[in-house]
Short mmCIF file of C-alpha atoms in Angstrom, two decimals:
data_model
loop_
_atom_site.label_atom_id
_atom_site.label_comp_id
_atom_site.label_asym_id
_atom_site.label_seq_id
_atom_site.Cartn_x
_atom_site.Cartn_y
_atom_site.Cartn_z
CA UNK A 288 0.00 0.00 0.00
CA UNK A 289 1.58 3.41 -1.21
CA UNK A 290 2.30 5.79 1.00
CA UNK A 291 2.83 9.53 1.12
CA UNK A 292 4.54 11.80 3.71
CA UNK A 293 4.81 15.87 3.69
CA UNK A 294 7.60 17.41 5.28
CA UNK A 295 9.26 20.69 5.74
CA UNK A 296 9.37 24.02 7.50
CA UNK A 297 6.08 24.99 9.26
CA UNK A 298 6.82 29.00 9.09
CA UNK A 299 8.44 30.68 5.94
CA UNK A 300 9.07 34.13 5.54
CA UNK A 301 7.60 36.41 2.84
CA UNK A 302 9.16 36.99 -0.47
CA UNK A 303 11.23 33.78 0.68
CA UNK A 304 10.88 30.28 -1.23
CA UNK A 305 8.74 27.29 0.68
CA UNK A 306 10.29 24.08 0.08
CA UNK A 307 8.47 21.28 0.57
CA UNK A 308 9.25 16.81 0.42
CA UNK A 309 7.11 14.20 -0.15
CA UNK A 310 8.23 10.38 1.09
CA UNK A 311 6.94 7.65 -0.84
CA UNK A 312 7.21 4.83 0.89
CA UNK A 313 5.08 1.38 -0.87
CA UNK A 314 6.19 2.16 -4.10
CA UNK A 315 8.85 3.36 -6.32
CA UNK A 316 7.96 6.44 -8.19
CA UNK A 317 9.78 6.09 -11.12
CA UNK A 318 8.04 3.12 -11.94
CA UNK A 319 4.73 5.15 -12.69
CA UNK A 320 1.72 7.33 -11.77
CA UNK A 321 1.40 10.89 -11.60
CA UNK A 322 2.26 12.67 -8.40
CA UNK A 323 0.57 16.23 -8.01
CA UNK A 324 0.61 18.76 -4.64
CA UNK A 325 -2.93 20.42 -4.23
CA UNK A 326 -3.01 23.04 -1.23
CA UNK A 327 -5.79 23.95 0.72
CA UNK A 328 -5.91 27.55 2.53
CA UNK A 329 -7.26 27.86 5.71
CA UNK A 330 -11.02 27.37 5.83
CA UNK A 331 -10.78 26.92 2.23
CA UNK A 332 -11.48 25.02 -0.98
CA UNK A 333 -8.37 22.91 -2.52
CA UNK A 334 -6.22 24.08 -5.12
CA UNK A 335 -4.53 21.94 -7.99
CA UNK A 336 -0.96 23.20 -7.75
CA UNK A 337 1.01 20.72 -10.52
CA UNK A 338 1.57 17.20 -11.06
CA UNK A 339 4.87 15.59 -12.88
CA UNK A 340 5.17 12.15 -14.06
CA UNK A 341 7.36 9.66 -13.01
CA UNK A 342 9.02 10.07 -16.59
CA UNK A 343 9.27 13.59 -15.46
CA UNK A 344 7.61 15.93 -17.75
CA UNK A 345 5.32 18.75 -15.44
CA UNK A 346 1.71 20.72 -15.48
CA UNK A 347 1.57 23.30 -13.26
CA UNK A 348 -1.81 25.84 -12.77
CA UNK A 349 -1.20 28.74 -14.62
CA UNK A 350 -2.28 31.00 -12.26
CA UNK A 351 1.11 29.87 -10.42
CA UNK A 352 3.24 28.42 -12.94
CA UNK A 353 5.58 31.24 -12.87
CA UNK A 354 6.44 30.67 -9.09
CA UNK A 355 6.19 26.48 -8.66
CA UNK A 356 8.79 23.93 -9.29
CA UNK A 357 7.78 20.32 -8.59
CA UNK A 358 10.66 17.50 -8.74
CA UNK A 359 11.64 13.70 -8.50
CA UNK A 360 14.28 12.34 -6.77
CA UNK A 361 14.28 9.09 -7.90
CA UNK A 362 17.34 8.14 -5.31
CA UNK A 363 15.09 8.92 -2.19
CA UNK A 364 12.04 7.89 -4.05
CA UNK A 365 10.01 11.61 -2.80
CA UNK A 366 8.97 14.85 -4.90
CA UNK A 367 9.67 18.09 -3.55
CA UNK A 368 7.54 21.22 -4.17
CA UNK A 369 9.02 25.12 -4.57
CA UNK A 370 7.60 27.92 -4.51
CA UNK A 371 8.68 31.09 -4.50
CA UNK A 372 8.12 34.54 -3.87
CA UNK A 373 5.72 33.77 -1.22
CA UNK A 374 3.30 35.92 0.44
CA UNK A 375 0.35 35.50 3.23
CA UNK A 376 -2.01 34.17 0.53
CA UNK A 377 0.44 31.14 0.19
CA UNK A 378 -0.35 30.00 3.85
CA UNK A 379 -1.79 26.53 3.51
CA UNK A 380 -2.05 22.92 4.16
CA UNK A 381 -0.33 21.82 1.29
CA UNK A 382 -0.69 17.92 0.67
CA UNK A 383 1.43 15.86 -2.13
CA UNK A 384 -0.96 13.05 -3.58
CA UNK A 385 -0.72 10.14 -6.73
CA UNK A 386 -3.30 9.19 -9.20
CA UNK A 387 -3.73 8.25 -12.49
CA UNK A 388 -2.35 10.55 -15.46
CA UNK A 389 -3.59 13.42 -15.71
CA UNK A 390 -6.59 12.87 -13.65
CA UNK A 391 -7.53 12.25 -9.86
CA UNK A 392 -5.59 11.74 -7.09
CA UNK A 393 -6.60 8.04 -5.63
CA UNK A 394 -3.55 8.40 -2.40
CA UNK A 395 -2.80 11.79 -0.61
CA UNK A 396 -0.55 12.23 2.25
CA UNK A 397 -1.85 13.95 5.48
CA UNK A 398 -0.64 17.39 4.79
CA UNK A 399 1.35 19.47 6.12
CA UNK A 400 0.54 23.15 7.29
CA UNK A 401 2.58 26.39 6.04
CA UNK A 402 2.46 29.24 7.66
CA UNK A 403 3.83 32.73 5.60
CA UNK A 404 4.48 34.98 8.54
CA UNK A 405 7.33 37.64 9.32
CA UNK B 231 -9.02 27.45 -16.68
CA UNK B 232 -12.33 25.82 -16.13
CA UNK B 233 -14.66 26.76 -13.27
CA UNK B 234 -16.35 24.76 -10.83
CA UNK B 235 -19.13 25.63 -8.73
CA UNK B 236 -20.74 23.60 -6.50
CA UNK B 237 -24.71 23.66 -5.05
CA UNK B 238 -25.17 23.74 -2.15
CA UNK B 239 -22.32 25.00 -0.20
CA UNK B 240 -23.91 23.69 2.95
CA UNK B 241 -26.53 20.83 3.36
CA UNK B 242 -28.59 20.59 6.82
CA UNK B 243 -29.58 16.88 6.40
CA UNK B 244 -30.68 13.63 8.84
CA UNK B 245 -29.41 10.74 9.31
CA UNK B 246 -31.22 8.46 6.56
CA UNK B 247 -31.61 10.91 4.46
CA UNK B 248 -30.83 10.99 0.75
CA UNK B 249 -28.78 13.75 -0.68
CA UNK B 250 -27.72 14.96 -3.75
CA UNK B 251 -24.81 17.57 -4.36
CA UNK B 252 -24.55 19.15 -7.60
CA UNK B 253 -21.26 19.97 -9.73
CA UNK B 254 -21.56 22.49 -12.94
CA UNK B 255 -18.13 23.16 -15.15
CA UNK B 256 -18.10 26.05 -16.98
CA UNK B 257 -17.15 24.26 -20.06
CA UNK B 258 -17.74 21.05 -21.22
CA UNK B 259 -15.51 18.25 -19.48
CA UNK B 260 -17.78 15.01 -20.75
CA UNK B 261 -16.70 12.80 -18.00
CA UNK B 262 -13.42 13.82 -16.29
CA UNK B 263 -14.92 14.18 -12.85
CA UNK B 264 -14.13 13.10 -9.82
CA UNK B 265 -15.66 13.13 -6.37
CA UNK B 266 -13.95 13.19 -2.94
CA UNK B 267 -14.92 13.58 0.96
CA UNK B 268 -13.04 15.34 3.64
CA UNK B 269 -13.38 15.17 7.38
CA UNK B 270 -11.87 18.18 9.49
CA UNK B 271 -8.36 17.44 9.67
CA UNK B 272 -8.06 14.69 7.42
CA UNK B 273 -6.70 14.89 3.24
CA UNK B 274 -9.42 14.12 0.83
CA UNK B 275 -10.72 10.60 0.01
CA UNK B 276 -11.34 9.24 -3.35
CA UNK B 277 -14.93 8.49 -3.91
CA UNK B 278 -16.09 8.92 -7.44
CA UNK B 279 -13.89 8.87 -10.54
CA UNK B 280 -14.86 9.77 -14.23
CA UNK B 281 -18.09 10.60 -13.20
CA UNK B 282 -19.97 7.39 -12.26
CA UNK B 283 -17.30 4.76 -11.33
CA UNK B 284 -17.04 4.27 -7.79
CA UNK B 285 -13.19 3.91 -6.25
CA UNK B 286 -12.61 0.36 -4.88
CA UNK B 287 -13.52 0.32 -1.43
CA UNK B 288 -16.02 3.02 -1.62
CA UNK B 289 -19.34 2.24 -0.06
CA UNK B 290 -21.93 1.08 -2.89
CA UNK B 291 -24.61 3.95 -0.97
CA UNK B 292 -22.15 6.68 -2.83
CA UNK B 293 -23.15 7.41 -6.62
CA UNK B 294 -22.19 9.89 -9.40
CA UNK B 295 -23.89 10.53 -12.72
CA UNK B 296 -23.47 13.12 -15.58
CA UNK B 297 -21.44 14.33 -18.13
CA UNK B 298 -20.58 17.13 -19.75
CA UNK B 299 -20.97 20.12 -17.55
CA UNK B 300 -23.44 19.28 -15.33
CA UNK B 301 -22.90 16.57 -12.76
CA UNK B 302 -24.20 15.24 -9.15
CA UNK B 303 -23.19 13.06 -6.09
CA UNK B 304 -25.81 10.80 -4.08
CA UNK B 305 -25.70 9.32 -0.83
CA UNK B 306 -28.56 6.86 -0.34
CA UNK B 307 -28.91 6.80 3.06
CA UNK B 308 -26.33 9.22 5.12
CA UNK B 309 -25.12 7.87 7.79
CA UNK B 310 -23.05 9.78 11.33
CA UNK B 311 -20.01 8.95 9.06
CA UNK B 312 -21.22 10.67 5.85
CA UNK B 313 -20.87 14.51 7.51
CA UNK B 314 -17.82 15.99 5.81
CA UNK B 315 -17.21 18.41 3.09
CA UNK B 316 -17.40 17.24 -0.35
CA UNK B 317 -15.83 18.37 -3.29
CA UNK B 318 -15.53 18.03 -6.88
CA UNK B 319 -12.53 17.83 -9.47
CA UNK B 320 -12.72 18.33 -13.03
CA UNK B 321 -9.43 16.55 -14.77
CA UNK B 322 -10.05 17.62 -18.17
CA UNK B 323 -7.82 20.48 -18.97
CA UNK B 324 -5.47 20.49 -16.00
CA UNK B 325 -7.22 20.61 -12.78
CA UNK B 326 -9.85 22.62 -10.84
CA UNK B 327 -11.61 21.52 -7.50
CA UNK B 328 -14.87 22.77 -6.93
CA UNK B 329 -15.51 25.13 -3.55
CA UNK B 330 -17.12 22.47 -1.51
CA UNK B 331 -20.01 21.52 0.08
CA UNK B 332 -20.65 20.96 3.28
CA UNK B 333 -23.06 18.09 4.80
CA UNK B 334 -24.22 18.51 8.38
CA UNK B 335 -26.39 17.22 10.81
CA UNK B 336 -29.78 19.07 10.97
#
């Protein structure tokens, strides 16, 4: 049974760059899938953020695309999420998740919360 | 991008009850549409995938039908378990999630 794990700094500054991991543990990500991170503001709806595929190529939303990098390490077997730039609006739960191609996510980690604060 | 709303954003309901949550796309996605349930606290959970097909392990009482912009979620018979927020995912072009709606006890 896959398994996904969210880790990183709790409290990030503003205009700095949140950097986030994802451990997969139950599977090896190169083999296949499609591993996205979707956030989720406080209070708030969930937001598609960008996916890659475990041959590499990556979507991101356009309404972030110029800010978001999403990675493999296929030596550690996790993705990592960065964004950049960030601001209060970037506070969030942000949770990394695997699904088909291009479409849902069937396994999500448990999130992990980010707070933008001075 | 393609917009989701979602009706209602909050559902007063009883246990036994039958509900029905509706998801509209602003454009036409035919069946890329996916349904999931979230508990305070807790990530989403997979219920509903390309529309109708229900994700293994799912409870048969969940259901989805439609296609192209216009879509809905049933419960049969909502149970204590079945309060959450539930939200909708077009996979189409990229991804959107719908804002949620929210099923509590009346």
């Amino acid at each position: 049974q896959v398994q996904l794990q969210e880790s990183g700094p709790g409290l990030v500054k503003p205009s700095e760059t949140l950097s986030l991991t994802c451990a997969v543990s139950g599977y090896s990500i190169s083999s296949g899938y499609y591993w996205g991170w979707i956030r989720q503001s406080p209070g708030k709806g969930l937001e598609w953020m960008g996916s890659i595929y475990h041959g590499g190529s990556t979507y991101y939303n356009p309404s972030l695309k110029s800010r978001v990098t999403i990675s493999l390490d296929t030596s550690k077997n996790q993705l990592s999420l960065k964004l950049n730039s960030v601001t209060a609006a970037d506070t969030a739960v942000y949770y990394c998740a695997r699904g088909p191609p291009a479409e849902y996510f069937q396994h999500w980690g448990q999130g992990t919360l980010v707070t933008v604060s001075p | 991008d393609i917009q989701m709303t979602q009706s209602p954003s909050t559902l007063s309901a009883s246990v036994g009850d039958r509900v029905t949550i509706t998801c509209r796309a602003s454009q036409n996605i035919n069946d890329w549409l996916a349904w999931y349930q979230q508990k305070p606290g807790k990530a989403p959970k997979l219920l509903i995938y390309k529309a109708s097909s229900l994700e293994s392990g799912v409870p048969s009482k969940f259901s989805g039908s439609g296609s192209g912009t216009e879509f809905t979620l049933t419960i049969s018979s909502l149970q204590p378990d079945d309060f959450a927020t539930y939200y909708c995912q077009q996979y189409s072009i990229y991804s959107d999630f719908g804002p949620g709606t929210k099923v509590h006890i009346k």
